[in-house]
Amino acid sequence: MDEKMRISNAEMKVMNQIWKAEEMVTVPEVLEILKKEGEEWTYPTVATFLRRLTAKEILGVTKKGNKLCYFPLVSKEQYEKKEAEGFVESKFGGSLFGAVIKSAKMT
């Protein structure tokens, strides 16, 4: 997987809420959604995660009035596919079929 696409567990919590929203969101909106989910993060923490996800090109950002609005550049399905491909590459040399055959020979 492209190192740029790797995201932390905390960033994944943020992304899951953005994917669910299915529309552009601001820092206060994400903060409110996360609070409803039981997270007690601060504004600067959420803003940092959004900046990191933007730098990783997983989120895009646009300015509307005086607000920054964030939106996904990568769908959840695209991210999960890349994550799975990266796992297969790192653990099985890129061939899940080869890993299954190798495992079957060992039993």
Tab-separated table of C-alpha atoms in Angstrom:
chain	number	residue	atom	x	y	z
A	1	MET	CA	0.000	0.000	0.000
A	2	ASP	CA	1.156	3.482	-0.762
A	3	GLU	CA	2.622	4.806	2.501
A	4	LYS	CA	0.749	8.041	1.862
A	5	MET	CA	-2.551	6.154	2.198
A	6	ARG	CA	-1.778	4.574	5.574
A	7	ILE	CA	-3.927	6.052	8.300
A	8	SER	CA	-3.964	5.624	12.062
A	9	ASN	CA	-6.867	4.179	14.053
A	10	ALA	CA	-7.845	7.680	15.194
A	11	GLU	CA	-7.757	8.980	11.617
A	12	MET	CA	-9.922	6.024	10.621
A	13	LYS	CA	-12.534	7.042	13.217
A	14	VAL	CA	-12.640	10.474	11.594
A	15	MET	CA	-12.789	9.064	8.064
A	16	ASN	CA	-15.609	6.660	8.938
A	17	GLN	CA	-17.722	9.597	10.093
A	18	ILE	CA	-16.889	11.630	6.974
A	19	TRP	CA	-17.764	8.706	4.703
A	20	LYS	CA	-21.070	8.289	6.569
A	21	ALA	CA	-21.868	12.000	6.237
A	22	GLU	CA	-21.758	11.780	2.418
A	23	GLU	CA	-21.296	15.553	2.205
A	24	MET	CA	-18.677	18.191	2.910
A	25	VAL	CA	-18.035	18.714	6.614
A	26	THR	CA	-16.317	21.328	8.762
A	27	VAL	CA	-14.189	20.765	11.862
A	28	PRO	CA	-17.073	21.695	14.228
A	29	GLU	CA	-19.408	19.293	12.398
A	30	VAL	CA	-16.925	16.410	12.652
A	31	LEU	CA	-16.336	17.272	16.306
A	32	GLU	CA	-20.087	17.141	16.990
A	33	ILE	CA	-20.495	13.802	15.195
A	34	LEU	CA	-17.579	12.316	17.136
A	35	LYS	CA	-18.999	13.587	20.442
A	36	LYS	CA	-22.254	11.765	19.663
A	37	GLU	CA	-20.143	8.623	19.144
A	38	GLY	CA	-18.589	9.063	22.601
A	39	GLU	CA	-15.272	10.637	21.576
A	40	GLU	CA	-14.058	13.539	23.705
A	41	TRP	CA	-11.620	15.106	21.251
A	42	THR	CA	-10.868	18.800	21.106
A	43	TYR	CA	-11.167	21.132	18.127
A	44	PRO	CA	-7.357	21.266	17.590
A	45	THR	CA	-7.145	17.450	17.645
A	46	VAL	CA	-9.830	17.009	14.999
A	47	ALA	CA	-8.353	19.832	12.901
A	48	THR	CA	-4.953	18.094	13.042
A	49	PHE	CA	-6.430	14.787	11.873
A	50	LEU	CA	-8.217	16.543	8.994
A	51	ARG	CA	-4.988	18.306	7.954
A	52	ARG	CA	-3.088	15.007	8.027
A	53	LEU	CA	-5.755	13.265	5.955
A	54	THR	CA	-5.646	16.153	3.491
A	55	ALA	CA	-1.841	15.892	3.260
A	56	LYS	CA	-2.227	12.154	2.579
A	57	GLU	CA	-4.647	13.046	-0.243
A	58	ILE	CA	-7.447	11.033	1.339
A	59	LEU	CA	-9.434	14.211	1.975
A	60	GLY	CA	-9.850	17.320	-0.119
A	61	VAL	CA	-10.548	20.751	1.305
A	62	THR	CA	-12.271	23.825	-0.045
A	63	LYS	CA	-13.097	27.160	1.496
A	64	LYS	CA	-16.729	28.262	1.683
A	65	GLY	CA	-16.988	31.725	3.122
A	66	ASN	CA	-14.734	31.674	6.153
A	67	LYS	CA	-15.044	27.900	6.735
A	68	LEU	CA	-12.877	25.042	5.540
A	69	CYS	CA	-14.994	22.184	4.227
A	70	TYR	CA	-13.530	18.690	3.933
A	71	PHE	CA	-14.641	15.930	1.580
A	72	PRO	CA	-13.335	12.447	0.708
A	73	LEU	CA	-11.086	12.041	-2.316
A	74	VAL	CA	-11.052	8.284	-1.731
A	75	SER	CA	-14.169	6.212	-1.140
A	76	LYS	CA	-14.300	3.750	1.734
A	77	GLU	CA	-14.336	0.918	-0.800
A	78	GLN	CA	-11.238	2.263	-2.568
A	79	TYR	CA	-9.412	2.625	0.747
A	80	GLU	CA	-10.356	-0.877	1.894
A	81	LYS	CA	-9.238	-2.342	-1.434
A	82	LYS	CA	-5.850	-0.599	-1.183
A	83	GLU	CA	-5.512	-1.719	2.446
A	84	ALA	CA	-6.243	-5.343	1.494
A	85	GLU	CA	-3.831	-5.216	-1.457
A	86	GLY	CA	-1.135	-3.789	0.819
A	87	PHE	CA	-1.705	-6.559	3.369
A	88	VAL	CA	-1.465	-9.286	0.720
A	89	GLU	CA	1.672	-7.663	-0.715
A	90	SER	CA	3.414	-7.290	2.645
A	91	LYS	CA	2.416	-10.678	4.100
A	92	PHE	CA	2.258	-12.907	1.035
A	93	GLY	CA	4.481	-11.269	-1.570
A	94	GLY	CA	1.483	-10.069	-3.538
A	95	SER	CA	-0.085	-13.479	-4.123
A	96	LEU	CA	-2.858	-14.580	-1.814
A	97	PHE	CA	-3.331	-17.670	-4.001
A	98	GLY	CA	0.333	-18.563	-3.497
A	99	ALA	CA	-0.043	-18.181	0.251
A	100	VAL	CA	-3.077	-20.494	0.270
A	101	ILE	CA	-1.209	-23.134	-1.762
A	102	LYS	CA	1.836	-22.847	0.491
A	103	SER	CA	-0.352	-23.203	3.571
A	104	ALA	CA	-2.145	-26.223	2.115
A	105	LYS	CA	1.215	-27.950	1.456
A	106	MET	CA	2.208	-27.433	5.098
A	107	THR	CA	-0.847	-29.295	6.431
